[in-house]
XYZ file of C-alpha atoms in Angstrom:
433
model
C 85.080 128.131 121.828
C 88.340 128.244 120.042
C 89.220 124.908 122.141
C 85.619 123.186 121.267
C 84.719 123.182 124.792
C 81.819 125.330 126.640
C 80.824 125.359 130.237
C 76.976 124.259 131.436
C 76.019 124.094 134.901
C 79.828 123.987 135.791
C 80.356 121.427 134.052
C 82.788 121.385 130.740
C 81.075 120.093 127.369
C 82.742 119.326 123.966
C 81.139 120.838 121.154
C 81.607 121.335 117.232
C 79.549 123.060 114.859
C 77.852 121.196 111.919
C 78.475 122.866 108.678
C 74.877 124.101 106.893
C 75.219 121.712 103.963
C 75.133 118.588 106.044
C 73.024 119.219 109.271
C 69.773 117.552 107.768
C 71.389 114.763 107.399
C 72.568 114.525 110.918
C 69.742 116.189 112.083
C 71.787 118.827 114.128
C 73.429 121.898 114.314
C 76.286 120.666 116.035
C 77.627 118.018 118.284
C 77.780 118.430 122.349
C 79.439 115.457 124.484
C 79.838 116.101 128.564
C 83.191 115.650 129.275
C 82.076 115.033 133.130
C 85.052 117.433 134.433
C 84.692 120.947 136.074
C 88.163 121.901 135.463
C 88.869 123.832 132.335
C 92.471 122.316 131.631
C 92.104 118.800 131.524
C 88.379 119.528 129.772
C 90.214 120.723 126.378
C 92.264 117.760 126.797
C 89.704 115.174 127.002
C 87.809 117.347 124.292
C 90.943 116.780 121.708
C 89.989 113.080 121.000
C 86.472 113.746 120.823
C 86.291 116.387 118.361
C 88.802 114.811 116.449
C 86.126 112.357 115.925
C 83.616 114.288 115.572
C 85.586 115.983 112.362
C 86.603 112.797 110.856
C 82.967 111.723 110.731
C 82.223 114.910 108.866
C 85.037 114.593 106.382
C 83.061 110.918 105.886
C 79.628 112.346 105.344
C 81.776 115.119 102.581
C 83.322 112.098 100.694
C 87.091 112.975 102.339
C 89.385 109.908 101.152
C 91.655 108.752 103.906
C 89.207 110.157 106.630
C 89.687 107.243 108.823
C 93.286 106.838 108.414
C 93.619 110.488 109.623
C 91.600 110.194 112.380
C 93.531 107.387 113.281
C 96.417 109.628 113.209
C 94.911 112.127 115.564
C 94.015 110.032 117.988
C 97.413 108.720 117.559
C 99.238 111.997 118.049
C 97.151 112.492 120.864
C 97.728 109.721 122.794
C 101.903 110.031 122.164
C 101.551 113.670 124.031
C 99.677 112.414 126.646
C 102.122 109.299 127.521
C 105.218 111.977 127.065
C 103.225 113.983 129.603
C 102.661 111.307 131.935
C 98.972 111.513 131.915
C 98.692 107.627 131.730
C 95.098 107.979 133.305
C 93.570 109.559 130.713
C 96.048 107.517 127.864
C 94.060 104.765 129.192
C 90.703 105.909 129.231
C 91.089 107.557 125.550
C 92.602 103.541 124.560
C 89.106 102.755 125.088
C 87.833 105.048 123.413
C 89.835 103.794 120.340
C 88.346 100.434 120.883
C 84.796 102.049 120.940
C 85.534 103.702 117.691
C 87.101 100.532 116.195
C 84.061 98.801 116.595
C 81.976 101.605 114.557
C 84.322 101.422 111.734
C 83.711 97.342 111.826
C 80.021 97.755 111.444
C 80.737 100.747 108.549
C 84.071 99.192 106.431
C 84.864 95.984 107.700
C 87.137 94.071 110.541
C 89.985 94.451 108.267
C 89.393 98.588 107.912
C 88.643 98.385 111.943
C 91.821 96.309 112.642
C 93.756 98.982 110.837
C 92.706 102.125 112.063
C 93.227 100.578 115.701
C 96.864 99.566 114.836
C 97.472 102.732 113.472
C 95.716 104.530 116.221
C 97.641 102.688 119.387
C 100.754 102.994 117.744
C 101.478 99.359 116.787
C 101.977 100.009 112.890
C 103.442 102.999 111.146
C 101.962 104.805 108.111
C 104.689 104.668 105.445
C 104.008 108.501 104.494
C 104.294 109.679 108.316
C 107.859 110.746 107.662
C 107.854 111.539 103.435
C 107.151 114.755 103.664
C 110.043 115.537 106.274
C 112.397 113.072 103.853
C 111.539 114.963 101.096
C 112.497 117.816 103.040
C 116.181 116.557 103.727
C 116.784 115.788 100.022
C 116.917 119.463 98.868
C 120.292 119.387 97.891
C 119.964 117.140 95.064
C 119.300 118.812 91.612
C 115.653 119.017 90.474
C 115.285 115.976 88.315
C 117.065 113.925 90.475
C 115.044 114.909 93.541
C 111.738 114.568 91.986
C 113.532 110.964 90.880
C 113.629 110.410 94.275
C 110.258 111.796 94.978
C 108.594 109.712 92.593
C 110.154 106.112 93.536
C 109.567 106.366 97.677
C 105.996 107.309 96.937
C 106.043 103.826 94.569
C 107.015 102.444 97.806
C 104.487 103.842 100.073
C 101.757 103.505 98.399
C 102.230 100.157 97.541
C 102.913 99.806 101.605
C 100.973 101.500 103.777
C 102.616 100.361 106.756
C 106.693 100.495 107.465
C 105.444 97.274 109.084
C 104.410 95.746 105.971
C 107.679 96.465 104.700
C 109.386 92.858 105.200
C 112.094 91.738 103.068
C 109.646 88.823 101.444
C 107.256 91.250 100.488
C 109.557 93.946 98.746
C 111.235 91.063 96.873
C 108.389 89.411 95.838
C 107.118 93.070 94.699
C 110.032 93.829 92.939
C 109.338 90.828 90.660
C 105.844 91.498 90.054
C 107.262 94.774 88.763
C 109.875 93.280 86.695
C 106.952 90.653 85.564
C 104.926 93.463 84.722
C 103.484 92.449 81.063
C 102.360 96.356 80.294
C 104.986 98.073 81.903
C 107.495 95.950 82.755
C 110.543 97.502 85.303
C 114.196 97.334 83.660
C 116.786 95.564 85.996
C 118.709 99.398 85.622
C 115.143 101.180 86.605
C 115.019 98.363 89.738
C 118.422 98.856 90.764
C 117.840 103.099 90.702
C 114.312 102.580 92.687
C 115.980 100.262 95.439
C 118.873 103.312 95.703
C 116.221 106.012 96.311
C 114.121 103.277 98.743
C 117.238 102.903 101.097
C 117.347 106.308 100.999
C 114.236 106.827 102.567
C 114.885 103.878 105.393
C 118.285 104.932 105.926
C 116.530 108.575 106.884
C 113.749 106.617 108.916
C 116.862 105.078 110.956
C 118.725 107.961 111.559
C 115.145 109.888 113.087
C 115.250 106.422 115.162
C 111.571 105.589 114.212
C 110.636 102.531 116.205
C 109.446 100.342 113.141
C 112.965 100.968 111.462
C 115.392 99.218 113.616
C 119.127 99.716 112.836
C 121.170 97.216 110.796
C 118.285 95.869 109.169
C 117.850 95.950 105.440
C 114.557 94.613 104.205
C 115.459 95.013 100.260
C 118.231 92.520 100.832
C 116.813 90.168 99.234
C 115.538 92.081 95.977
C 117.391 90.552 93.327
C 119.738 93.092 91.223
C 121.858 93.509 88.347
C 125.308 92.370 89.217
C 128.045 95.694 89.942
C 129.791 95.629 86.718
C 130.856 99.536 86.058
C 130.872 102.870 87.750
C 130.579 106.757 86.502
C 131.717 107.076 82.998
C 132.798 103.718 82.466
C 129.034 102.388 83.235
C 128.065 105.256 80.816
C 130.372 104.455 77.893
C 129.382 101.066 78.346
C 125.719 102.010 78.210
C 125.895 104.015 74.916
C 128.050 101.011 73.614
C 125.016 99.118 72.871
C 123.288 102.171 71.217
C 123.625 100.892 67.494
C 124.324 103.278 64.504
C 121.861 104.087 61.730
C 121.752 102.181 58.033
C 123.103 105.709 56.369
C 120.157 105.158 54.036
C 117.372 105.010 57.219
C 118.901 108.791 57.825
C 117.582 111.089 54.857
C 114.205 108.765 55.452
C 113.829 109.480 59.461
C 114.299 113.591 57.997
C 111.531 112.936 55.568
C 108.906 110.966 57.921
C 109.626 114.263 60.870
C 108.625 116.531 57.669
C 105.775 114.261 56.499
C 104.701 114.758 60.063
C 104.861 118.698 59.776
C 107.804 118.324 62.510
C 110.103 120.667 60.617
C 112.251 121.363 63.529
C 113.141 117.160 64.256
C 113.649 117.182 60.888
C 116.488 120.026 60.989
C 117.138 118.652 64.191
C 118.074 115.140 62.380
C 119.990 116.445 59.681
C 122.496 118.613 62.014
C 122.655 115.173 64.036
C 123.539 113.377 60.745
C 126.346 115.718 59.673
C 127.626 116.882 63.293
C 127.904 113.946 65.492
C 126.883 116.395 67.972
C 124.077 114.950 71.172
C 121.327 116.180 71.112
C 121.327 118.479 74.055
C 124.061 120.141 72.135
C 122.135 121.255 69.510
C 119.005 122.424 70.988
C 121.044 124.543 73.105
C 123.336 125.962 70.472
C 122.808 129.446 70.346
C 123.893 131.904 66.826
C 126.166 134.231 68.958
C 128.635 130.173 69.277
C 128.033 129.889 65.146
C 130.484 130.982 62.417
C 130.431 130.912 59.141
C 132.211 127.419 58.475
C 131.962 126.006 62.229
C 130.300 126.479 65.554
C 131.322 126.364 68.884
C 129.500 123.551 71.978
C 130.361 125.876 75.359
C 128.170 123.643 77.060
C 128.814 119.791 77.161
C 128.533 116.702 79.132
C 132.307 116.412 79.244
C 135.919 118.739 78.902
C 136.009 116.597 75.566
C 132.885 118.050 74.151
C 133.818 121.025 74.499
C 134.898 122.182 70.913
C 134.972 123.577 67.817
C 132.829 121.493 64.961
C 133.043 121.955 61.412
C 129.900 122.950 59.129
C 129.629 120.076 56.738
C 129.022 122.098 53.395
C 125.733 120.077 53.283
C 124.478 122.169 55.916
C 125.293 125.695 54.530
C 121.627 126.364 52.912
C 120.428 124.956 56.220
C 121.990 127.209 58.092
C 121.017 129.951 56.037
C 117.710 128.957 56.242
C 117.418 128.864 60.001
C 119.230 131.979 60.275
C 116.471 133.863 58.155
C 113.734 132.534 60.187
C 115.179 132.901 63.516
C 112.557 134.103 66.077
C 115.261 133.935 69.434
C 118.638 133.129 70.040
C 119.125 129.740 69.727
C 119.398 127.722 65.905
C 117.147 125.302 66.785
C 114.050 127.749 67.861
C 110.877 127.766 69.101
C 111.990 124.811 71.795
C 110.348 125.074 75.121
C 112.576 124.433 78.298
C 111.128 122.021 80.856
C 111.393 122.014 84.462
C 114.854 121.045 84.708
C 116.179 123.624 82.328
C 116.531 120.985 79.373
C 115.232 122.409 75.862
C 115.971 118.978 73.672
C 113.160 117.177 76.617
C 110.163 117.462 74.232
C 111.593 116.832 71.029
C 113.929 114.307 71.239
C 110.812 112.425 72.766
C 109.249 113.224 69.541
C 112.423 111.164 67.995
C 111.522 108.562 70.171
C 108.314 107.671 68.955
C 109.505 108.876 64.983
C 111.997 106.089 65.190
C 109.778 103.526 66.808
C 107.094 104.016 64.361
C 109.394 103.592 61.722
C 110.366 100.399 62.766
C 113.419 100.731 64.716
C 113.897 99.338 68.046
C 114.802 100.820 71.694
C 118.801 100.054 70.637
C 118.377 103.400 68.189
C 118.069 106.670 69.551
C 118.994 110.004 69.334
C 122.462 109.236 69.898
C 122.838 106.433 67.142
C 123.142 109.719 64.808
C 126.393 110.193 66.277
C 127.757 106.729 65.758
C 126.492 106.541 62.336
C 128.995 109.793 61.627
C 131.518 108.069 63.484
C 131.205 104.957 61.338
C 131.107 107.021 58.177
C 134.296 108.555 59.014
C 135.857 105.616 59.906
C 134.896 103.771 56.640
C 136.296 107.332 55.321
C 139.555 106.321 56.511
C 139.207 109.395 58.964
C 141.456 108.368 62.522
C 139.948 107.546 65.332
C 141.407 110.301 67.107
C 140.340 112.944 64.662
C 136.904 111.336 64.853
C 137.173 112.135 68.116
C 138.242 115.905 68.119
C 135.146 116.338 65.545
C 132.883 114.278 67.873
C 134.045 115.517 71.399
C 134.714 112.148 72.284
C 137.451 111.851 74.904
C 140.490 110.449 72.996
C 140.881 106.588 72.391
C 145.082 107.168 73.022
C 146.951 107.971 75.845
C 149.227 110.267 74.345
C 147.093 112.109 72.330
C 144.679 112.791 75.148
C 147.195 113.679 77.525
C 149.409 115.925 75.286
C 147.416 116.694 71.782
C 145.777 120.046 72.037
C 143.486 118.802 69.413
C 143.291 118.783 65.892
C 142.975 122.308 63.638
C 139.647 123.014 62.483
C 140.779 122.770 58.944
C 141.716 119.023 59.277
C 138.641 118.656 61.102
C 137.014 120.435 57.955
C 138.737 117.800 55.040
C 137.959 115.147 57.295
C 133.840 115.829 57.836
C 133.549 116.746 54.169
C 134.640 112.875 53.243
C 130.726 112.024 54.967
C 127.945 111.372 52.633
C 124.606 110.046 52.640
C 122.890 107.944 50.052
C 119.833 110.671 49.812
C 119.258 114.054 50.722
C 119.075 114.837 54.389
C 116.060 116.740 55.362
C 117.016 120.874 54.056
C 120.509 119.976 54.385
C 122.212 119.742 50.669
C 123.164 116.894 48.494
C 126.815 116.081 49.003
């Protein structure tokens, strides 16, 4: 029985027990079919297709999306092993089959629905997510985020797609500006440009595992219009966070205020180490007490060789400090942070930033990062050096000589330099300076 198939008379019958729950609506306990053979082999092949159907019909009654599409699929599968086999014969008989079914799905979903699950069925289209999961598979390499990056824009694409056939370069462009168009959640030419990446990613693997409806040398996002190639790596980077804009010093002690207003005592510390370290955020929530001295701390961890350094405590943040210190609960000065998936403990609340800032007014030019270049400007209008600035910051150094050959600059002229910064008001439970 393990092969749905039992033997009456000498002759070989398909069968399938009907679950409990659902035989009074079929009015059965199961389903028997002669498969008009006496020989045992070719009667579980000719039962495949047949219970296959059987099952799908059940998943129906049980409210199983995609029930058709998957039978489609089986039938599918089926009829691939029996061409590779040679059996045309029976290929052909179990075609008409298809057909038969086809017409049942008409008269239940549609001609559309019908058209469809023959297509799929005879192998003339290709569901988009027949290879995914195997993609998916040969992507492991990449770190988590960007994987699951990956994950999430190809199955953008195939479920907008259900076909690879669909797939034609008219309909991806014209796509890709319905998403751009998008009047509640519009798609950023950057966001495009990173989805297209991860969608030739998928087709390029589709190619290589020589699936028929992904002929080589043909690109059907061609014609998706992009953002012109203007900078690479850290260039396109710098020139990204060139357009971040600084804080009004007087907005900073106020952002501090609204977090505590809000009972968000942690942004609020958060905000005023941002305010008098220059440091990113990431930085800080990571900081641990074991990198902290009494006048400085220490970023181990950073983005760049450049941020790794040694920053001066602004003597603002002394009773800060302190405070944080006395009501430390783990390792880290910023505590009680939660790491997400990726490892990442500023995720959650520097989103909580985000939405501070925005309800405060400011627009998507000001982030977490405009802290920073408001220090930077303060020491500049300090008359602080641009390459000081730097050391203090961990940016990489704006001359040649000094970042080739300077070793840096001593904490104590780091120290004179960050204690020239002042804001208008008081910054969070940082002091007045």
């Amino acid at each position: 029985m393990a092969d749905h198939i039992e033997l009456c008379r000498n002759v070989w019958f398909a069968t399938l027990k009907v679950p409990a729950d659902l035989r009074p609506q079929l009015g059965r306990t199961k389903f028997k079919q002669t498969l008009q053979t006496t020989d045992r082999r070719r009667a579980v092949e000719l039962a495949k297709p047949v219970v296959a159907l059987w099952k799908a019909q059940l998943r129906q009654l049980q409210g199983e999306p995609g029930a058709v599409k998957t039978e489609a699929l089986r039938w599918r599968a089926t009829l691939e092993e029996l061409k590779k086999a040679g059996d045309h014969d029976t290929a052909e008989a179990m075609e008409m089959l298809v057909t038969d079914k086809a017409e049942e799905v008409e008269q239940e979903k549609g001609t559309a629905e019908a058209q469809a699950f023959a297509s799929l069925a005879l192998g003339y289209s290709t569901p988009s997510t027949l290879h995914y999961d195997a993609w998916v598979a040969s992507i492991q390499y990449l770190v988590p985020k960007a994987r699951d990056q990956y994950k999430a824009d190809v199955r953008r694409l195939v479920d907008r797609f259900d076909t690879l056939e669909a797939m034609t370069p008219g309909a991806l462009a014209q796509w890709a500006e319905q998403l751009k168009a998008n009047p509640k959640a519009p798609v950023s030419p950057g966001s495009l440009k990173r989805m297209v990446s991860c969608w030739r990613s998928y087709w390029r693997y589709l190619q290589a595992d020589k699936v028929k409806a992904v002929p080589k040398g043909v690109d059907p996002f061609a014609e998706i219009e992009l953002p012109s190639k203007k900078a690479k790596g850290k260039r396109a980077q710098r020139e990204q966070q060139d357009h971040w804009l600084p804080f009004d010093p007087a907005a900073v002690p106020k952002l501090a205020q609204a977090a505590k207003d809000k009972g968000d005592d942690k942004l609020a510390d958060l905000i005023a180490l941002g305010a008098y370290t220059g440091a990113r955020i990431e930085e800080l929530c990571s900081l641990k007490w074991r990198d902290v001295k009494a006048d400085s701390f220490s970023i181990v961890d950073s983005k760049t060789h450049a941020g790794l350094r040694e920053v001066p405590l602004h003597p603002a943040l002394q009773p800060l400090m302190k405070a944080l210190k006395e009501e430390a609960t783990d390792d880290y000065v910023i505590g009680g942070l939660t790491f997400n998936k990726y490892d990442d403990r500023s995720n959650a609340i520097g989103k909580r930033f985000g939405r501070l800032k925005a309800a405060m007014g400011h627009g998507p030019l000001f982030v977490f990062h405009s802290l920073r270049k408001t220090l930077v400007t303060l020491l500049e209008d300090a008359g602080v050096s641009e390459n000081l600035a730097a050391d203090i910051v961990g940016h990489e150094k704006p001359r040649i000589t000094y970042g080739l050959y300077s070793g840096g600059a001593t904490l104590k002229t780091k120290a004179e330099a960050i204690r020239r910064v002042r804001y208008p008001a008081k910054v969070g439970r940082a002091a007045e300076w």
